[in-house]
């Protein structure tokens, strides 16, 4: 820390209780009261340095020789600062450091300690030392922290703005240029492992690296000063991502709940700095509301995880509706970057109905859809190819990512017995059908909800199952759904119908390939000449034989699948009384008989 020493000892100046005395051999003729301290001093040293004290003391009559009494309770810095000023007036020497230079400069201005009263007065010396302070990061920060004690005076003297500008320049630049000596400079090394730079001894610190070296340094500032510093750094051209990360770091230090996971099962803490838990709930709420307004508005600058953590804190601390709405819109604008565990926000309302805040997620999702709806509709896949449907290799667009996120969220909240059917349906219906390349996720969520709510009526079960498209289930999901007794019978029939339809389509495709093999002629031949009729017939017979072998293998596989489906149908007949009615109407029995190898015509 920088320090300018002007004299070393002041034996003539000592304290007795709440009184400071100056034993110079002459009786005191003036008493100055500052706060709860009294200073028994002499007029001449004071009026020779301070224009204000000169005016005040000359205006007090002293005919009987008693001490003149002055009260300076509004002196910047209080009694501690006036003690240093008194020593300066008596001896012309004082030790100035980065921790007292601001209060000394403000008090000197208050007492009018200009060059008109005497050469080398305190104002000039304090200003000269401030110039040295502003050249060093650590001293500039310490000086800025002391500005809070004398804020009105420091503001009028532009000390706060100069400190902030100094720190903003250094945060945007290389930190090694301001608070550390150059590497390998042996002339600055002292034998005790300290560094002498600018006439100041300090301990050696490892060089700071990266853009985040100043996060912890400025997190000790008050919110008022921190806000001004962040705005100044942003004006200098600092990257918005770096500024947002610094704001989140500052928040995590003063908001204890920022360091906890949002899920009820996760209790691990996030390593994001030391948390100061001494602040009250009202102070935390005020800080959170200010911080949210300070975050950059650009999309993607602040991580979705951090925004959701702020939103959770806003609900716990009962922040203002505008603050929560602001955070919900920020999250909704980049919902495709969210992670499921961060979206599980506990319900902190006064009337807790569900375990998680479903309404909050509903609003976030609605805002996301309001942004992406037009773009999604213009590029929505109206027709999904069957191969793409089965393999599930659709491109992960933001809307598809959100659809997967919503399906996972529904599966997590579905076990809550207090979750109403209408609320579950409303949340699932926000995502359009074309956003899901496969409906396995929503089917899983529906199955979990049906398992946790066995008291639903048949009509409610059918209404719930309308959220999924049975035609977009994978083979594994279809096999599970065909044996799922929690599903309505009508849904099971639909699943089996589409599975059989898919099977018939596959068989037709294989027959189409076989016909093409029969009709295709071999273009190769000797010297490019067409083959004779005899050789052409022989090649066709060979190709037909190979195609027939392949078709036999494929038909055997399909026969196994048909027999498996037939067994499933027989099981359903035993458990469902109305099964025969549906199968006769839809013609499943006839279709299964067509697949019987004994009755099928030879190839």
PDB file of N, CA, C and O in Angstrom, residues 137 165-179 208-214 232-233 236-239 242:
ATOM      1  N   UNK A 137      -3.520  -0.272  -8.895  1.00  0.00           N
ATOM      2  CA  UNK A 137      -4.851  -0.873  -8.773  1.00  0.00           C
ATOM      3  C   UNK A 137      -5.272  -1.030  -7.319  1.00  0.00           C
ATOM      4  O   UNK A 137      -6.375  -0.639  -6.925  1.00  0.00           O
ATOM      5  N   UNK A 165     -12.670   5.722 -12.661  1.00  0.00           N
ATOM      6  CA  UNK A 165     -12.055   5.762 -13.984  1.00  0.00           C
ATOM      7  C   UNK A 165     -10.699   5.058 -13.981  1.00  0.00           C
ATOM      8  O   UNK A 165     -10.349   4.356 -14.932  1.00  0.00           O
ATOM      9  N   UNK A 166      -9.945   5.243 -12.904  1.00  0.00           N
ATOM     10  CA  UNK A 166      -8.655   4.572 -12.790  1.00  0.00           C
ATOM     11  C   UNK A 166      -8.818   3.053 -12.751  1.00  0.00           C
ATOM     12  O   UNK A 166      -8.098   2.315 -13.444  1.00  0.00           O
ATOM     13  N   UNK A 167      -9.773   2.559 -11.981  1.00  0.00           N
ATOM     14  CA  UNK A 167      -9.998   1.127 -11.903  1.00  0.00           C
ATOM     15  C   UNK A 167     -10.548   0.573 -13.214  1.00  0.00           C
ATOM     16  O   UNK A 167     -10.194  -0.544 -13.620  1.00  0.00           O
ATOM     17  N   UNK A 168     -11.418   1.330 -13.887  1.00  0.00           N
ATOM     18  CA  UNK A 168     -11.988   0.857 -15.146  1.00  0.00           C
ATOM     19  C   UNK A 168     -10.912   0.685 -16.210  1.00  0.00           C
ATOM     20  O   UNK A 168     -10.917  -0.302 -16.962  1.00  0.00           O
ATOM     21  N   UNK A 169      -9.980   1.616 -16.267  1.00  0.00           N
ATOM     22  CA  UNK A 169      -8.887   1.513 -17.241  1.00  0.00           C
ATOM     23  C   UNK A 169      -8.024   0.293 -16.953  1.00  0.00           C
ATOM     24  O   UNK A 169      -7.626  -0.452 -17.856  1.00  0.00           O
ATOM     25  N   UNK A 170      -7.760   0.050 -15.685  1.00  0.00           N
ATOM     26  CA  UNK A 170      -6.888  -1.068 -15.314  1.00  0.00           C
ATOM     27  C   UNK A 170      -7.587  -2.408 -15.496  1.00  0.00           C
ATOM     28  O   UNK A 170      -6.956  -3.399 -15.862  1.00  0.00           O
ATOM     29  N   UNK A 171      -8.895  -2.484 -15.238  1.00  0.00           N
ATOM     30  CA  UNK A 171      -9.623  -3.735 -15.440  1.00  0.00           C
ATOM     31  C   UNK A 171      -9.682  -4.101 -16.917  1.00  0.00           C
ATOM     32  O   UNK A 171      -9.672  -5.290 -17.268  1.00  0.00           O
ATOM     33  N   UNK A 172      -9.745  -3.114 -17.777  1.00  0.00           N
ATOM     34  CA  UNK A 172      -9.808  -3.354 -19.213  1.00  0.00           C
ATOM     35  C   UNK A 172      -8.429  -3.653 -19.800  1.00  0.00           C
ATOM     36  O   UNK A 172      -8.332  -4.234 -20.876  1.00  0.00           O
ATOM     37  N   UNK A 173      -7.367  -3.286 -19.077  1.00  0.00           N
ATOM     38  CA  UNK A 173      -6.012  -3.461 -19.569  1.00  0.00           C
ATOM     39  C   UNK A 173      -5.331  -4.618 -18.862  1.00  0.00           C
ATOM     40  O   UNK A 173      -5.938  -5.338 -18.058  1.00  0.00           O
ATOM     41  N   UNK A 174      -4.054  -4.791 -19.138  1.00  0.00           N
ATOM     42  CA  UNK A 174      -3.271  -5.850 -18.512  1.00  0.00           C
ATOM     43  C   UNK A 174      -3.018  -5.491 -17.064  1.00  0.00           C
ATOM     44  O   UNK A 174      -2.426  -4.448 -16.777  1.00  0.00           O
ATOM     45  N   UNK A 175      -3.403  -6.341 -16.093  1.00  0.00           N
ATOM     46  CA  UNK A 175      -3.218  -5.983 -14.682  1.00  0.00           C
ATOM     47  C   UNK A 175      -1.756  -5.907 -14.273  1.00  0.00           C
ATOM     48  O   UNK A 175      -1.404  -5.201 -13.339  1.00  0.00           O
ATOM     49  N   UNK A 176      -0.880  -6.601 -14.977  1.00  0.00           N
ATOM     50  CA  UNK A 176       0.531  -6.599 -14.595  1.00  0.00           C
ATOM     51  C   UNK A 176       1.196  -5.256 -14.847  1.00  0.00           C
ATOM     52  O   UNK A 176       2.293  -5.005 -14.350  1.00  0.00           O
ATOM     53  N   UNK A 177       0.542  -4.394 -15.604  1.00  0.00           N
ATOM     54  CA  UNK A 177       1.133  -3.088 -15.881  1.00  0.00           C
ATOM     55  C   UNK A 177       0.915  -2.106 -14.749  1.00  0.00           C
ATOM     56  O   UNK A 177       1.505  -1.031 -14.752  1.00  0.00           O
ATOM     57  N   UNK A 178       0.094  -2.466 -13.765  1.00  0.00           N
ATOM     58  CA  UNK A 178      -0.310  -1.488 -12.768  1.00  0.00           C
ATOM     59  C   UNK A 178       0.028  -1.870 -11.335  1.00  0.00           C
ATOM     60  O   UNK A 178       0.197  -0.997 -10.503  1.00  0.00           O
ATOM     61  N   UNK A 179       0.105  -3.147 -11.018  1.00  0.00           N
ATOM     62  CA  UNK A 179       0.322  -3.484  -9.612  1.00  0.00           C
ATOM     63  C   UNK A 179       1.446  -4.467  -9.367  1.00  0.00           C
ATOM     64  O   UNK A 179       1.633  -4.913  -8.260  1.00  0.00           O
ATOM     65  N   UNK A 208      -1.505 -11.863 -12.185  1.00  0.00           N
ATOM     66  CA  UNK A 208      -2.913 -12.156 -12.461  1.00  0.00           C
ATOM     67  C   UNK A 208      -3.088 -12.475 -13.938  1.00  0.00           C
ATOM     68  O   UNK A 208      -2.491 -11.842 -14.799  1.00  0.00           O
ATOM     69  N   UNK A 209      -3.895 -13.452 -14.242  1.00  0.00           N
ATOM     70  CA  UNK A 209      -4.119 -13.864 -15.625  1.00  0.00           C
ATOM     71  C   UNK A 209      -5.612 -13.995 -15.868  1.00  0.00           C
ATOM     72  O   UNK A 209      -6.396 -14.226 -14.960  1.00  0.00           O
ATOM     73  N   UNK A 210      -5.997 -13.883 -17.150  1.00  0.00           N
ATOM     74  CA  UNK A 210      -7.397 -14.041 -17.528  1.00  0.00           C
ATOM     75  C   UNK A 210      -8.185 -12.754 -17.363  1.00  0.00           C
ATOM     76  O   UNK A 210      -7.718 -11.757 -16.803  1.00  0.00           O
ATOM     77  N   UNK A 211      -9.427 -12.813 -17.883  1.00  0.00           N
ATOM     78  CA  UNK A 211     -10.305 -11.644 -17.813  1.00  0.00           C
ATOM     79  C   UNK A 211     -11.025 -11.518 -16.481  1.00  0.00           C
ATOM     80  O   UNK A 211     -11.659 -10.495 -16.220  1.00  0.00           O
ATOM     81  N   UNK A 212     -10.965 -12.555 -15.648  1.00  0.00           N
ATOM     82  CA  UNK A 212     -11.722 -12.554 -14.400  1.00  0.00           C
ATOM     83  C   UNK A 212     -10.870 -12.244 -13.181  1.00  0.00           C
ATOM     84  O   UNK A 212     -11.315 -12.474 -12.055  1.00  0.00           O
ATOM     85  N   UNK A 213      -9.676 -11.709 -13.351  1.00  0.00           N
ATOM     86  CA  UNK A 213      -8.792 -11.478 -12.209  1.00  0.00           C
ATOM     87  C   UNK A 213      -9.341 -10.407 -11.279  1.00  0.00           C
ATOM     88  O   UNK A 213      -9.025 -10.392 -10.091  1.00  0.00           O
ATOM     89  N   UNK A 214     -10.182  -9.525 -11.784  1.00  0.00           N
ATOM     90  CA  UNK A 214     -10.658  -8.405 -10.973  1.00  0.00           C
ATOM     91  C   UNK A 214     -12.022  -8.663 -10.341  1.00  0.00           C
ATOM     92  O   UNK A 214     -12.532  -7.817  -9.603  1.00  0.00           O
ATOM     93  N   UNK A 232     -18.794   2.106 -15.813  1.00  0.00           N
ATOM     94  CA  UNK A 232     -17.585   2.702 -16.380  1.00  0.00           C
ATOM     95  C   UNK A 232     -16.783   1.685 -17.177  1.00  0.00           C
ATOM     96  O   UNK A 232     -16.256   1.986 -18.255  1.00  0.00           O
ATOM     97  N   UNK A 233     -16.686   0.454 -16.667  1.00  0.00           N
ATOM     98  CA  UNK A 233     -15.964  -0.599 -17.388  1.00  0.00           C
ATOM     99  C   UNK A 233     -16.675  -0.927 -18.696  1.00  0.00           C
ATOM    100  O   UNK A 233     -16.035  -1.136 -19.740  1.00  0.00           O
ATOM    101  N   UNK A 236     -15.883   1.561 -21.297  1.00  0.00           N
ATOM    102  CA  UNK A 236     -14.536   1.429 -21.841  1.00  0.00           C
ATOM    103  C   UNK A 236     -14.460   0.398 -22.961  1.00  0.00           C
ATOM    104  O   UNK A 236     -13.460   0.349 -23.677  1.00  0.00           O
ATOM    105  N   UNK A 237     -15.489  -0.421 -23.114  1.00  0.00           N
ATOM    106  CA  UNK A 237     -15.505  -1.414 -24.176  1.00  0.00           C
ATOM    107  C   UNK A 237     -15.269  -2.828 -23.729  1.00  0.00           C
ATOM    108  O   UNK A 237     -14.980  -3.693 -24.577  1.00  0.00           O
ATOM    109  N   UNK A 238     -15.424  -3.112 -22.451  1.00  0.00           N
ATOM    110  CA  UNK A 238     -15.248  -4.472 -21.963  1.00  0.00           C
ATOM    111  C   UNK A 238     -16.319  -5.387 -22.559  1.00  0.00           C
ATOM    112  O   UNK A 238     -17.451  -4.964 -22.801  1.00  0.00           O
ATOM    113  N   UNK A 239     -15.971  -6.658 -22.800  1.00  0.00           N
ATOM    114  CA  UNK A 239     -16.920  -7.619 -23.336  1.00  0.00           C
ATOM    115  C   UNK A 239     -18.087  -7.793 -22.371  1.00  0.00           C
ATOM    116  O   UNK A 239     -17.901  -7.892 -21.162  1.00  0.00           O
ATOM    117  N   UNK A 242     -17.937 -10.797 -20.032  1.00  0.00           N
ATOM    118  CA  UNK A 242     -17.086 -10.607 -18.855  1.00  0.00           C
ATOM    119  C   UNK A 242     -17.806  -9.786 -17.794  1.00  0.00           C
ATOM    120  O   UNK A 242     -17.725 -10.087 -16.593  1.00  0.00           O
TER     121      UNK A 242
END
